[in-house]
mmCIF file with all atom_site columns, C-alpha atoms and ligand atoms in Angstrom:
data_model
loop_
_atom_site.group_PDB
_atom_site.id
_atom_site.type_symbol
_atom_site.label_atom_id
_atom_site.label_alt_id
_atom_site.label_comp_id
_atom_site.label_asym_id
_atom_site.label_entity_id
_atom_site.label_seq_id
_atom_site.pdbx_PDB_ins_code
_atom_site.Cartn_x
_atom_site.Cartn_y
_atom_site.Cartn_z
_atom_site.occupancy
_atom_site.B_iso_or_equiv
_atom_site.pdbx_formal_charge
_atom_site.auth_seq_id
_atom_site.auth_comp_id
_atom_site.auth_asym_id
_atom_site.auth_atom_id
_atom_site.pdbx_PDB_model_num
ATOM   1   C  CA  . MET Z 1 1   ? 161.056 14.935 -7.724  1.00 51.00 ? 124 MET Z CA  1
ATOM   2   C  CA  . PRO Z 1 2   ? 157.566 14.838 -9.194  1.00 48.00 ? 125 PRO Z CA  1
ATOM   3   C  CA  . ALA Z 1 3   ? 156.995 11.554 -10.905 1.00 68.00 ? 126 ALA Z CA  1
ATOM   4   C  CA  . HIS Z 1 4   ? 153.825 12.324 -12.830 1.00 91.00 ? 127 HIS Z CA  1
ATOM   5   C  CA  . PRO Z 1 5   ? 154.379 13.985 -16.247 1.00 93.00 ? 128 PRO Z CA  1
ATOM   6   C  CA  . LEU Z 1 6   ? 151.510 16.470 -15.673 1.00 93.00 ? 129 LEU Z CA  1
ATOM   7   C  CA  . ILE Z 1 7   ? 153.206 17.721 -12.517 1.00 94.00 ? 130 ILE Z CA  1
ATOM   8   C  CA  . ALA Z 1 8   ? 156.645 17.758 -14.116 1.00 94.00 ? 131 ALA Z CA  1
ATOM   9   C  CA  . ALA Z 1 9   ? 155.228 19.838 -16.985 1.00 95.00 ? 132 ALA Z CA  1
ATOM   10  C  CA  . PHE Z 1 10  ? 153.564 22.235 -14.536 1.00 96.00 ? 133 PHE Z CA  1
ATOM   11  C  CA  . TYR Z 1 11  ? 156.891 22.909 -12.789 1.00 95.00 ? 134 TYR Z CA  1
ATOM   12  C  CA  . LYS Z 1 12  ? 158.386 23.819 -16.189 1.00 95.00 ? 135 LYS Z CA  1
ATOM   13  C  CA  . SER Z 1 13  ? 155.566 26.193 -17.145 1.00 97.00 ? 136 SER Z CA  1
ATOM   14  C  CA  . ASP Z 1 14  ? 155.974 29.970 -17.345 1.00 97.00 ? 137 ASP Z CA  1
ATOM   15  C  CA  . ILE Z 1 15  ? 153.020 30.520 -15.028 1.00 97.00 ? 138 ILE Z CA  1
ATOM   16  C  CA  . TRP Z 1 16  ? 154.692 28.469 -12.284 1.00 97.00 ? 139 TRP Z CA  1
ATOM   17  C  CA  . ARG Z 1 17  ? 158.051 30.184 -12.821 1.00 97.00 ? 140 ARG Z CA  1
ATOM   18  C  CA  . SER Z 1 18  ? 156.593 33.656 -12.534 1.00 98.00 ? 141 SER Z CA  1
ATOM   19  C  CA  . PHE Z 1 19  ? 154.485 32.641 -9.508  1.00 98.00 ? 142 PHE Z CA  1
ATOM   20  C  CA  . ARG Z 1 20  ? 157.593 31.233 -7.827  1.00 97.00 ? 143 ARG Z CA  1
ATOM   21  C  CA  . GLU Z 1 21  ? 159.567 34.380 -8.594  1.00 97.00 ? 144 GLU Z CA  1
ATOM   22  C  CA  . MET Z 1 22  ? 156.784 36.578 -7.228  1.00 97.00 ? 145 MET Z CA  1
ATOM   23  C  CA  . ILE Z 1 23  ? 156.580 34.559 -3.998  1.00 98.00 ? 146 ILE Z CA  1
ATOM   24  C  CA  . ILE Z 1 24  ? 160.348 34.747 -3.450  1.00 97.00 ? 147 ILE Z CA  1
ATOM   25  C  CA  . LEU Z 1 25  ? 160.386 38.476 -4.216  1.00 96.00 ? 148 LEU Z CA  1
ATOM   26  C  CA  . THR Z 1 26  ? 157.559 39.301 -1.819  1.00 97.00 ? 149 THR Z CA  1
ATOM   27  C  CA  . ARG Z 1 27  ? 158.443 36.844 0.940   1.00 96.00 ? 150 ARG Z CA  1
ATOM   28  C  CA  . GLY Z 1 28  ? 162.228 36.911 0.805   1.00 96.00 ? 151 GLY Z CA  1
ATOM   29  C  CA  . THR Z 1 29  ? 164.601 33.987 1.152   1.00 96.00 ? 152 THR Z CA  1
ATOM   30  C  CA  . ARG Z 1 30  ? 164.337 33.182 4.837   1.00 97.00 ? 153 ARG Z CA  1
ATOM   31  C  CA  . CYS Z 1 31  ? 163.395 29.511 5.197   1.00 98.00 ? 154 CYS Z CA  1
ATOM   32  C  CA  . GLU Z 1 32  ? 159.900 29.230 6.656   1.00 97.00 ? 155 GLU Z CA  1
ATOM   33  C  CA  . HIS Z 1 33  ? 160.829 25.873 8.203   1.00 96.00 ? 156 HIS Z CA  1
ATOM   34  C  CA  . CYS Z 1 34  ? 164.127 26.489 10.037  1.00 96.00 ? 157 CYS Z CA  1
ATOM   35  C  CA  . GLY Z 1 35  ? 164.178 30.296 10.046  1.00 96.00 ? 158 GLY Z CA  1
ATOM   36  C  CA  . MET Z 1 36  ? 167.660 30.634 8.498   1.00 97.00 ? 159 MET Z CA  1
ATOM   37  C  CA  . LEU Z 1 37  ? 168.463 32.519 5.290   1.00 97.00 ? 160 LEU Z CA  1
ATOM   38  C  CA  . ILE Z 1 38  ? 168.724 30.347 2.191   1.00 97.00 ? 161 ILE Z CA  1
ATOM   39  C  CA  . SER Z 1 39  ? 172.133 31.377 0.908   1.00 94.00 ? 162 SER Z CA  1
ATOM   40  C  CA  . GLU Z 1 40  ? 172.137 29.468 -2.387  1.00 95.00 ? 163 GLU Z CA  1
ATOM   41  C  CA  . ALA Z 1 41  ? 169.465 30.383 -4.932  1.00 93.00 ? 164 ALA Z CA  1
ATOM   42  C  CA  . SER Z 1 42  ? 169.520 26.831 -6.295  1.00 95.00 ? 165 SER Z CA  1
ATOM   43  C  CA  . ASN Z 1 43  ? 168.476 25.517 -2.865  1.00 96.00 ? 166 ASN Z CA  1
ATOM   44  C  CA  . ILE Z 1 44  ? 165.250 27.579 -2.696  1.00 97.00 ? 167 ILE Z CA  1
ATOM   45  C  CA  . THR Z 1 45  ? 162.237 25.265 -2.827  1.00 97.00 ? 168 THR Z CA  1
ATOM   46  C  CA  . LEU Z 1 46  ? 158.532 26.030 -2.700  1.00 97.00 ? 169 LEU Z CA  1
ATOM   47  C  CA  . HIS Z 1 47  ? 156.693 23.355 -0.736  1.00 97.00 ? 170 HIS Z CA  1
ATOM   48  C  CA  . HIS Z 1 48  ? 152.963 22.794 -1.399  1.00 96.00 ? 171 HIS Z CA  1
ATOM   49  C  CA  . LYS Z 1 49  ? 151.152 22.103 1.885   1.00 94.00 ? 172 LYS Z CA  1
ATOM   50  C  CA  . GLU Z 1 50  ? 148.328 20.501 -0.066  1.00 92.00 ? 173 GLU Z CA  1
ATOM   51  C  CA  . PRO Z 1 51  ? 150.466 18.321 -2.322  1.00 91.00 ? 174 PRO Z CA  1
ATOM   52  C  CA  . LEU Z 1 52  ? 150.085 18.535 -6.084  1.00 93.00 ? 175 LEU Z CA  1
ATOM   53  C  CA  . THR Z 1 53  ? 148.447 15.594 -7.780  1.00 91.00 ? 176 THR Z CA  1
ATOM   54  C  CA  . PRO Z 1 54  ? 147.512 15.042 -11.431 1.00 93.00 ? 177 PRO Z CA  1
ATOM   55  C  CA  . ASP Z 1 55  ? 143.929 15.916 -10.410 1.00 93.00 ? 178 ASP Z CA  1
ATOM   56  C  CA  . ASN Z 1 56  ? 144.607 19.242 -8.696  1.00 94.00 ? 179 ASN Z CA  1
ATOM   57  C  CA  . VAL Z 1 57  ? 147.681 20.570 -10.504 1.00 95.00 ? 180 VAL Z CA  1
ATOM   58  C  CA  . HIS Z 1 58  ? 145.572 22.799 -12.762 1.00 95.00 ? 181 HIS Z CA  1
ATOM   59  C  CA  . ASP Z 1 59  ? 143.475 24.112 -9.877  1.00 96.00 ? 182 ASP Z CA  1
ATOM   60  C  CA  . ALA Z 1 60  ? 145.123 27.483 -9.231  1.00 97.00 ? 183 ALA Z CA  1
ATOM   61  C  CA  . THR Z 1 61  ? 143.619 27.686 -5.727  1.00 96.00 ? 184 THR Z CA  1
ATOM   62  C  CA  . ILE Z 1 62  ? 145.985 24.815 -4.888  1.00 96.00 ? 185 ILE Z CA  1
ATOM   63  C  CA  . SER Z 1 63  ? 148.965 24.933 -7.246  1.00 97.00 ? 186 SER Z CA  1
ATOM   64  C  CA  . LEU Z 1 64  ? 149.256 28.750 -7.460  1.00 98.00 ? 187 LEU Z CA  1
ATOM   65  C  CA  . ASN Z 1 65  ? 147.906 29.756 -4.065  1.00 97.00 ? 188 ASN Z CA  1
ATOM   66  C  CA  . PRO Z 1 66  ? 150.380 31.750 -1.943  1.00 97.00 ? 189 PRO Z CA  1
ATOM   67  C  CA  . ASP Z 1 67  ? 148.700 30.404 1.215   1.00 95.00 ? 190 ASP Z CA  1
ATOM   68  C  CA  . ASN Z 1 68  ? 149.454 26.860 0.065   1.00 96.00 ? 191 ASN Z CA  1
ATOM   69  C  CA  . VAL Z 1 69  ? 153.215 27.289 -0.284  1.00 97.00 ? 192 VAL Z CA  1
ATOM   70  C  CA  . LEU Z 1 70  ? 156.197 27.632 2.034   1.00 97.00 ? 193 LEU Z CA  1
ATOM   71  C  CA  . VAL Z 1 71  ? 159.597 28.953 0.936   1.00 98.00 ? 194 VAL Z CA  1
ATOM   72  C  CA  . VAL Z 1 72  ? 162.139 26.506 2.348   1.00 98.00 ? 195 VAL Z CA  1
ATOM   73  C  CA  . HIS Z 1 73  ? 165.638 25.088 1.916   1.00 98.00 ? 196 HIS Z CA  1
ATOM   74  C  CA  . GLY Z 1 74  ? 165.501 22.272 -0.648  1.00 96.00 ? 197 GLY Z CA  1
ATOM   75  C  CA  . HIS Z 1 75  ? 167.965 20.381 1.529   1.00 95.00 ? 198 HIS Z CA  1
ATOM   76  C  CA  . PRO Z 1 76  ? 167.566 19.510 4.288   1.00 96.00 ? 199 PRO Z CA  1
ATOM   77  C  CA  . CYS Z 1 77  ? 164.328 21.330 5.192   1.00 97.00 ? 200 CYS Z CA  1
ATOM   78  C  CA  . HIS Z 1 78  ? 162.095 20.277 2.300   1.00 96.00 ? 201 HIS Z CA  1
ATOM   79  C  CA  . ASP Z 1 79  ? 163.267 16.681 2.664   1.00 95.00 ? 202 ASP Z CA  1
ATOM   80  C  CA  . GLU Z 1 80  ? 162.378 16.853 6.350   1.00 95.00 ? 203 GLU Z CA  1
ATOM   81  C  CA  . ILE Z 1 81  ? 158.922 18.325 5.678   1.00 95.00 ? 204 ILE Z CA  1
ATOM   82  C  CA  . GLU Z 1 82  ? 158.140 15.709 3.034   1.00 92.00 ? 205 GLU Z CA  1
ATOM   83  C  CA  . GLN Z 1 83  ? 159.315 12.950 5.321   1.00 91.00 ? 206 GLN Z CA  1
ATOM   84  C  CA  . ARG Z 1 84  ? 157.146 14.186 8.169   1.00 92.00 ? 207 ARG Z CA  1
ATOM   85  C  CA  . PHE Z 1 85  ? 153.995 15.290 6.343   1.00 91.00 ? 208 PHE Z CA  1
ATOM   86  C  CA  . GLY Z 1 86  ? 154.360 13.668 2.922   1.00 83.00 ? 209 GLY Z CA  1
ATOM   87  C  CA  . HIS Z 1 87  ? 151.394 11.609 1.944   1.00 73.00 ? 210 HIS Z CA  1
ATOM   88  C  CA  . GLU Z 1 88  ? 152.239 8.675  -0.304  1.00 72.00 ? 211 GLU Z CA  1
ATOM   89  C  CA  . GLY Z 1 89  ? 148.701 7.450  0.179   1.00 72.00 ? 212 GLY Z CA  1
ATOM   90  C  CA  . GLN Z 1 90  ? 148.983 7.143  3.951   1.00 82.00 ? 213 GLN Z CA  1
ATOM   91  C  CA  . HIS Z 1 91  ? 147.315 9.122  6.721   1.00 90.00 ? 214 HIS Z CA  1
ATOM   92  C  CA  . LYS Z 1 92  ? 149.554 10.641 9.343   1.00 94.00 ? 215 LYS Z CA  1
ATOM   93  C  CA  . VAL Z 1 93  ? 148.381 11.800 12.745  1.00 97.00 ? 216 VAL Z CA  1
ATOM   94  C  CA  . PHE Z 1 94  ? 150.132 14.427 14.860  1.00 98.00 ? 217 PHE Z CA  1
ATOM   95  C  CA  . LEU Z 1 95  ? 149.592 15.324 18.498  1.00 98.00 ? 218 LEU Z CA  1
ATOM   96  C  CA  . VAL Z 1 96  ? 150.623 18.972 18.674  1.00 98.00 ? 219 VAL Z CA  1
ATOM   97  C  CA  . TYR Z 1 97  ? 150.997 19.993 22.311  1.00 98.00 ? 220 TYR Z CA  1
ATOM   98  C  CA  . GLY Z 1 98  ? 152.554 22.715 24.434  1.00 98.00 ? 221 GLY Z CA  1
ATOM   99  C  CA  . ALA Z 1 99  ? 151.821 25.618 26.756  1.00 98.00 ? 222 ALA Z CA  1
ATOM   100 C  CA  . PRO Z 1 100 ? 149.145 28.241 26.034  1.00 96.00 ? 223 PRO Z CA  1
ATOM   101 C  CA  . LEU Z 1 101 ? 150.509 30.748 23.468  1.00 97.00 ? 224 LEU Z CA  1
ATOM   102 C  CA  . SER Z 1 102 ? 153.439 28.452 22.628  1.00 98.00 ? 225 SER Z CA  1
ATOM   103 C  CA  . GLY Z 1 103 ? 152.513 28.559 18.915  1.00 97.00 ? 226 GLY Z CA  1
ATOM   104 C  CA  . LYS Z 1 104 ? 150.537 25.348 18.379  1.00 98.00 ? 227 LYS Z CA  1
ATOM   105 C  CA  . THR Z 1 105 ? 148.026 26.932 15.994  1.00 96.00 ? 228 THR Z CA  1
ATOM   106 C  CA  . THR Z 1 106 ? 150.815 28.684 14.080  1.00 96.00 ? 229 THR Z CA  1
ATOM   107 C  CA  . TYR Z 1 107 ? 152.515 25.317 13.640  1.00 97.00 ? 230 TYR Z CA  1
ATOM   108 C  CA  . VAL Z 1 108 ? 149.364 23.613 12.391  1.00 97.00 ? 231 VAL Z CA  1
ATOM   109 C  CA  . LEU Z 1 109 ? 148.518 26.457 9.991   1.00 96.00 ? 232 LEU Z CA  1
ATOM   110 C  CA  . LYS Z 1 110 ? 152.036 26.363 8.630   1.00 96.00 ? 233 LYS Z CA  1
ATOM   111 C  CA  . TYR Z 1 111 ? 152.034 22.689 7.687   1.00 96.00 ? 234 TYR Z CA  1
ATOM   112 C  CA  . LYS Z 1 112 ? 148.470 21.503 7.244   1.00 95.00 ? 235 LYS Z CA  1
ATOM   113 C  CA  . GLY Z 1 113 ? 146.933 20.925 3.844   1.00 93.00 ? 236 GLY Z CA  1
ATOM   114 C  CA  . ARG Z 1 114 ? 143.312 21.806 3.128   1.00 92.00 ? 237 ARG Z CA  1
ATOM   115 C  CA  . ASN Z 1 115 ? 142.172 18.182 3.345   1.00 92.00 ? 238 ASN Z CA  1
ATOM   116 C  CA  . ASP Z 1 116 ? 143.627 17.689 6.796   1.00 95.00 ? 239 ASP Z CA  1
ATOM   117 C  CA  . LEU Z 1 117 ? 141.485 17.204 9.898   1.00 97.00 ? 240 LEU Z CA  1
ATOM   118 C  CA  . VAL Z 1 118 ? 142.219 19.471 12.888  1.00 98.00 ? 241 VAL Z CA  1
ATOM   119 C  CA  . VAL Z 1 119 ? 140.875 18.648 16.350  1.00 98.00 ? 242 VAL Z CA  1
ATOM   120 C  CA  . ASP Z 1 120 ? 141.290 21.596 18.700  1.00 97.00 ? 243 ASP Z CA  1
ATOM   121 C  CA  . ILE Z 1 121 ? 139.096 22.051 21.782  1.00 95.00 ? 244 ILE Z CA  1
ATOM   122 C  CA  . ASN Z 1 122 ? 139.335 25.860 21.423  1.00 94.00 ? 245 ASN Z CA  1
ATOM   123 C  CA  . ASN Z 1 123 ? 137.844 25.693 17.934  1.00 96.00 ? 246 ASN Z CA  1
ATOM   124 C  CA  . ILE Z 1 124 ? 135.170 23.297 19.123  1.00 97.00 ? 247 ILE Z CA  1
ATOM   125 C  CA  . PHE Z 1 125 ? 134.224 25.786 21.855  1.00 97.00 ? 248 PHE Z CA  1
ATOM   126 C  CA  . ARG Z 1 126 ? 134.056 28.572 19.251  1.00 96.00 ? 249 ARG Z CA  1
ATOM   127 C  CA  . SER Z 1 127 ? 131.737 26.533 17.084  1.00 97.00 ? 250 SER Z CA  1
ATOM   128 C  CA  . ILE Z 1 128 ? 129.311 25.685 19.892  1.00 97.00 ? 251 ILE Z CA  1
ATOM   129 C  CA  . THR Z 1 129 ? 129.273 29.095 21.623  1.00 97.00 ? 252 THR Z CA  1
ATOM   130 C  CA  . HIS Z 1 130 ? 129.858 31.481 18.703  1.00 96.00 ? 253 HIS Z CA  1
ATOM   131 C  CA  . SER Z 1 131 ? 132.167 33.374 21.031  1.00 93.00 ? 254 SER Z CA  1
ATOM   132 C  CA  . GLU Z 1 132 ? 135.626 33.402 22.554  1.00 87.00 ? 255 GLU Z CA  1
ATOM   133 C  CA  . TYR Z 1 133 ? 134.286 32.355 25.963  1.00 88.00 ? 256 TYR Z CA  1
ATOM   134 C  CA  . LYS Z 1 134 ? 134.691 28.802 27.169  1.00 90.00 ? 257 LYS Z CA  1
ATOM   135 C  CA  . PRO Z 1 135 ? 131.867 28.325 29.650  1.00 94.00 ? 258 PRO Z CA  1
ATOM   136 C  CA  . GLN Z 1 136 ? 132.642 25.359 31.903  1.00 94.00 ? 259 GLN Z CA  1
ATOM   137 C  CA  . CYS Z 1 137 ? 129.008 24.273 31.707  1.00 97.00 ? 260 CYS Z CA  1
ATOM   138 C  CA  . LEU Z 1 138 ? 129.612 23.398 28.030  1.00 97.00 ? 261 LEU Z CA  1
ATOM   139 C  CA  . LEU Z 1 139 ? 132.828 21.468 28.632  1.00 96.00 ? 262 LEU Z CA  1
ATOM   140 C  CA  . THR Z 1 140 ? 131.078 18.077 28.563  1.00 97.00 ? 263 THR Z CA  1
ATOM   141 C  CA  . ASN Z 1 141 ? 129.603 18.856 25.142  1.00 98.00 ? 264 ASN Z CA  1
ATOM   142 C  CA  . ALA Z 1 142 ? 132.887 20.161 23.765  1.00 97.00 ? 265 ALA Z CA  1
ATOM   143 C  CA  . ILE Z 1 143 ? 134.700 17.052 24.979  1.00 97.00 ? 266 ILE Z CA  1
ATOM   144 C  CA  . ALA Z 1 144 ? 132.018 14.817 23.463  1.00 98.00 ? 267 ALA Z CA  1
ATOM   145 C  CA  . ILE Z 1 145 ? 132.696 16.362 20.026  1.00 98.00 ? 268 ILE Z CA  1
ATOM   146 C  CA  . GLN Z 1 146 ? 136.454 16.119 20.557  1.00 97.00 ? 269 GLN Z CA  1
ATOM   147 C  CA  . ASN Z 1 147 ? 136.130 12.439 21.480  1.00 97.00 ? 270 ASN Z CA  1
ATOM   148 C  CA  . THR Z 1 148 ? 134.015 11.716 18.408  1.00 98.00 ? 271 THR Z CA  1
ATOM   149 C  CA  . LEU Z 1 149 ? 136.679 13.247 16.172  1.00 98.00 ? 272 LEU Z CA  1
ATOM   150 C  CA  . ILE Z 1 150 ? 139.511 11.428 17.964  1.00 97.00 ? 273 ILE Z CA  1
ATOM   151 C  CA  . ASP Z 1 151 ? 137.504 8.242  17.550  1.00 97.00 ? 274 ASP Z CA  1
ATOM   152 C  CA  . ASN Z 1 152 ? 137.160 8.997  13.808  1.00 97.00 ? 275 ASN Z CA  1
ATOM   153 C  CA  . ILE Z 1 153 ? 140.933 9.329  13.678  1.00 97.00 ? 276 ILE Z CA  1
ATOM   154 C  CA  . SER Z 1 154 ? 141.494 6.070  15.580  1.00 96.00 ? 277 SER Z CA  1
ATOM   155 C  CA  . THR Z 1 155 ? 139.244 4.148  13.218  1.00 95.00 ? 278 THR Z CA  1
ATOM   156 C  CA  . ARG Z 1 156 ? 140.493 6.079  10.147  1.00 94.00 ? 279 ARG Z CA  1
ATOM   157 C  CA  . ASN Z 1 157 ? 136.884 7.029  9.488   1.00 95.00 ? 280 ASN Z CA  1
ATOM   158 C  CA  . GLY Z 1 158 ? 136.420 9.630  6.749   1.00 94.00 ? 281 GLY Z CA  1
ATOM   159 C  CA  . LYS Z 1 159 ? 138.439 10.882 3.808   1.00 93.00 ? 282 LYS Z CA  1
ATOM   160 C  CA  . TRP Z 1 160 ? 140.800 13.268 5.582   1.00 95.00 ? 283 TRP Z CA  1
ATOM   161 C  CA  . GLN Z 1 161 ? 144.449 13.251 4.604   1.00 93.00 ? 284 GLN Z CA  1
ATOM   162 C  CA  . ASN Z 1 162 ? 146.534 13.956 7.713   1.00 95.00 ? 285 ASN Z CA  1
ATOM   163 C  CA  . ALA Z 1 163 ? 145.112 14.759 11.146  1.00 97.00 ? 286 ALA Z CA  1
ATOM   164 C  CA  . PHE Z 1 164 ? 146.289 17.174 13.826  1.00 98.00 ? 287 PHE Z CA  1
ATOM   165 C  CA  . ILE Z 1 165 ? 145.145 16.788 17.438  1.00 98.00 ? 288 ILE Z CA  1
ATOM   166 C  CA  . VAL Z 1 166 ? 145.953 20.063 19.175  1.00 98.00 ? 289 VAL Z CA  1
ATOM   167 C  CA  . GLY Z 1 167 ? 145.958 20.890 22.869  1.00 97.00 ? 290 GLY Z CA  1
ATOM   168 C  CA  . GLY Z 1 168 ? 147.979 21.618 25.991  1.00 97.00 ? 291 GLY Z CA  1
ATOM   169 C  CA  . TYR Z 1 169 ? 148.360 17.978 27.044  1.00 97.00 ? 292 TYR Z CA  1
ATOM   170 C  CA  . PRO Z 1 170 ? 150.868 18.588 29.848  1.00 97.00 ? 293 PRO Z CA  1
ATOM   171 C  CA  . ASP Z 1 171 ? 150.158 15.132 31.313  1.00 96.00 ? 294 ASP Z CA  1
ATOM   172 C  CA  . ARG Z 1 172 ? 152.159 12.358 29.769  1.00 96.00 ? 295 ARG Z CA  1
ATOM   173 C  CA  . TYR Z 1 173 ? 149.448 9.867  30.617  1.00 96.00 ? 296 TYR Z CA  1
ATOM   174 C  CA  . LYS Z 1 174 ? 146.917 11.640 28.358  1.00 95.00 ? 297 LYS Z CA  1
ATOM   175 C  CA  . ARG Z 1 175 ? 149.422 11.973 25.538  1.00 97.00 ? 298 ARG Z CA  1
ATOM   176 C  CA  . ASP Z 1 176 ? 150.269 8.282  25.753  1.00 97.00 ? 299 ASP Z CA  1
ATOM   177 C  CA  . LEU Z 1 177 ? 146.585 7.438  25.663  1.00 96.00 ? 300 LEU Z CA  1
ATOM   178 C  CA  . ILE Z 1 178 ? 146.061 9.447  22.454  1.00 97.00 ? 301 ILE Z CA  1
ATOM   179 C  CA  . LYS Z 1 179 ? 149.218 7.985  20.927  1.00 97.00 ? 302 LYS Z CA  1
ATOM   180 C  CA  . GLN Z 1 180 ? 148.004 4.466  21.666  1.00 97.00 ? 303 GLN Z CA  1
ATOM   181 C  CA  . GLN Z 1 181 ? 144.510 5.227  20.419  1.00 96.00 ? 304 GLN Z CA  1
ATOM   182 C  CA  . THR Z 1 182 ? 145.400 7.025  17.197  1.00 97.00 ? 305 THR Z CA  1
ATOM   183 C  CA  . GLY Z 1 183 ? 149.049 6.269  16.435  1.00 95.00 ? 306 GLY Z CA  1
ATOM   184 C  CA  . ALA Z 1 184 ? 149.776 9.998  16.651  1.00 97.00 ? 307 ALA Z CA  1
ATOM   185 C  CA  . LEU Z 1 185 ? 153.334 11.287 16.402  1.00 96.00 ? 308 LEU Z CA  1
ATOM   186 C  CA  . PRO Z 1 186 ? 153.989 13.738 19.242  1.00 97.00 ? 309 PRO Z CA  1
ATOM   187 C  CA  . VAL Z 1 187 ? 155.087 17.277 18.322  1.00 97.00 ? 310 VAL Z CA  1
ATOM   188 C  CA  . LEU Z 1 188 ? 156.031 19.407 21.332  1.00 98.00 ? 311 LEU Z CA  1
ATOM   189 C  CA  . ILE Z 1 189 ? 155.906 23.137 20.649  1.00 98.00 ? 312 ILE Z CA  1
ATOM   190 C  CA  . ASP Z 1 190 ? 158.821 23.844 22.907  1.00 97.00 ? 313 ASP Z CA  1
ATOM   191 C  CA  . THR Z 1 191 ? 158.520 27.584 23.576  1.00 97.00 ? 314 THR Z CA  1
ATOM   192 C  CA  . PRO Z 1 192 ? 160.071 28.901 26.823  1.00 97.00 ? 315 PRO Z CA  1
ATOM   193 C  CA  . ARG Z 1 193 ? 157.739 30.095 29.568  1.00 97.00 ? 316 ARG Z CA  1
ATOM   194 C  CA  . ASP Z 1 194 ? 158.826 33.753 29.403  1.00 97.00 ? 317 ASP Z CA  1
ATOM   195 C  CA  . VAL Z 1 195 ? 158.286 33.876 25.630  1.00 97.00 ? 318 VAL Z CA  1
ATOM   196 C  CA  . CYS Z 1 196 ? 154.727 32.534 26.061  1.00 97.00 ? 319 CYS Z CA  1
ATOM   197 C  CA  . ILE Z 1 197 ? 154.057 35.100 28.805  1.00 97.00 ? 320 ILE Z CA  1
ATOM   198 C  CA  . ALA Z 1 198 ? 155.502 37.919 26.679  1.00 96.00 ? 321 ALA Z CA  1
ATOM   199 C  CA  . ARG Z 1 199 ? 153.003 37.009 23.922  1.00 96.00 ? 322 ARG Z CA  1
ATOM   200 C  CA  . ILE Z 1 200 ? 149.960 37.677 26.126  1.00 96.00 ? 323 ILE Z CA  1
ATOM   201 C  CA  . GLU Z 1 201 ? 150.043 41.395 25.415  1.00 94.00 ? 324 GLU Z CA  1
ATOM   202 C  CA  . GLN Z 1 202 ? 150.164 40.967 21.628  1.00 92.00 ? 325 GLN Z CA  1
ATOM   203 C  CA  . THR Z 1 203 ? 147.028 38.846 21.800  1.00 90.00 ? 326 THR Z CA  1
ATOM   204 C  CA  . GLY Z 1 204 ? 145.083 41.351 23.900  1.00 88.00 ? 327 GLY Z CA  1
ATOM   205 C  CA  . ARG Z 1 205 ? 144.167 38.631 26.389  1.00 89.00 ? 328 ARG Z CA  1
ATOM   206 C  CA  . ASN Z 1 206 ? 143.810 39.075 30.139  1.00 92.00 ? 329 ASN Z CA  1
ATOM   207 C  CA  . LYS Z 1 207 ? 147.350 39.154 31.507  1.00 95.00 ? 330 LYS Z CA  1
ATOM   208 C  CA  . ALA Z 1 208 ? 146.713 37.701 34.972  1.00 96.00 ? 331 ALA Z CA  1
ATOM   209 C  CA  . GLU Z 1 209 ? 144.438 34.961 33.675  1.00 93.00 ? 332 GLU Z CA  1
ATOM   210 C  CA  . TYR Z 1 210 ? 146.768 33.847 30.877  1.00 94.00 ? 333 TYR Z CA  1
ATOM   211 C  CA  . THR Z 1 211 ? 149.882 34.057 33.036  1.00 97.00 ? 334 THR Z CA  1
ATOM   212 C  CA  . ARG Z 1 212 ? 148.120 31.619 35.350  1.00 97.00 ? 335 ARG Z CA  1
ATOM   213 C  CA  . TYR Z 1 213 ? 147.260 29.238 32.461  1.00 96.00 ? 336 TYR Z CA  1
ATOM   214 C  CA  . ILE Z 1 214 ? 150.870 29.306 31.279  1.00 97.00 ? 337 ILE Z CA  1
ATOM   215 C  CA  . GLU Z 1 215 ? 152.356 28.840 34.769  1.00 98.00 ? 338 GLU Z CA  1
ATOM   216 C  CA  . ASP Z 1 216 ? 149.900 26.033 35.357  1.00 98.00 ? 339 ASP Z CA  1
ATOM   217 C  CA  . TRP Z 1 217 ? 150.952 24.212 32.175  1.00 98.00 ? 340 TRP Z CA  1
ATOM   218 C  CA  . PHE Z 1 218 ? 154.639 24.392 33.077  1.00 98.00 ? 341 PHE Z CA  1
ATOM   219 C  CA  . GLU Z 1 219 ? 153.898 23.140 36.592  1.00 97.00 ? 342 GLU Z CA  1
ATOM   220 C  CA  . ARG Z 1 220 ? 151.930 20.170 35.298  1.00 97.00 ? 343 ARG Z CA  1
ATOM   221 C  CA  . TYR Z 1 221 ? 154.138 19.366 32.339  1.00 97.00 ? 344 TYR Z CA  1
ATOM   222 C  CA  . VAL Z 1 222 ? 155.821 15.976 32.436  1.00 93.00 ? 345 VAL Z CA  1
ATOM   223 C  CA  . SER Z 1 223 ? 158.109 15.175 29.522  1.00 91.00 ? 346 SER Z CA  1
HETATM 224 ZN ZN1 . LIG C 2 .   ? 165.532 25.668 6.260   1.00 83.23 ? 112 LIG C ZN1 1
HETATM 225 ZN ZN1 . LIG C 2 .   ? 156.892 19.605 -0.626  1.00 83.23 ? 113 LIG C ZN1 1
#
């Protein structure tokens, strides 16, 4: 329950009530956390990914932004989300790993707030090549940027809220290293091999090449 009176008042306002109603009408009542229908209307909760504070509650791009809310079960799903990602003044770090096309980016986009730091080698490659190609000759540079950001996370350098380190990380050794370095909580995106392979076509990627990446991850994966 929101403790601050400004936030409590916001949740009682007409503008919030009609926003909430509109979101539920357009999105339906399937929980965006567990995927089940929310059978009791009183258990429908809208979770703000970027949490409301007395400073941002009147900023509609946060408090009334459809992209910033998830429709979830109040219990137990919202409790779970708040426990995992809730802020309470602390910075949480997540190591989101799994096979190619397992849904790592979808997971991060679903839960991250706008002040969260995301370290993803694919995005680093995009920013240094301005393309979807990942030339091996630029790998050293991409890794240098990745290491700088992971180092920022280790030393809690910067004003980010939570941090997400995203990658395949099939080797337990590398995951343990990052956990030790940053205190990251591991989040395995546990999608079966055939589901990952079936997704290749939807993404328009090269089937043979991506099948090989996926097979390779499952061969190397050590739990
Ligand atoms: Zn749920
Ligand atoms: Zn919430």
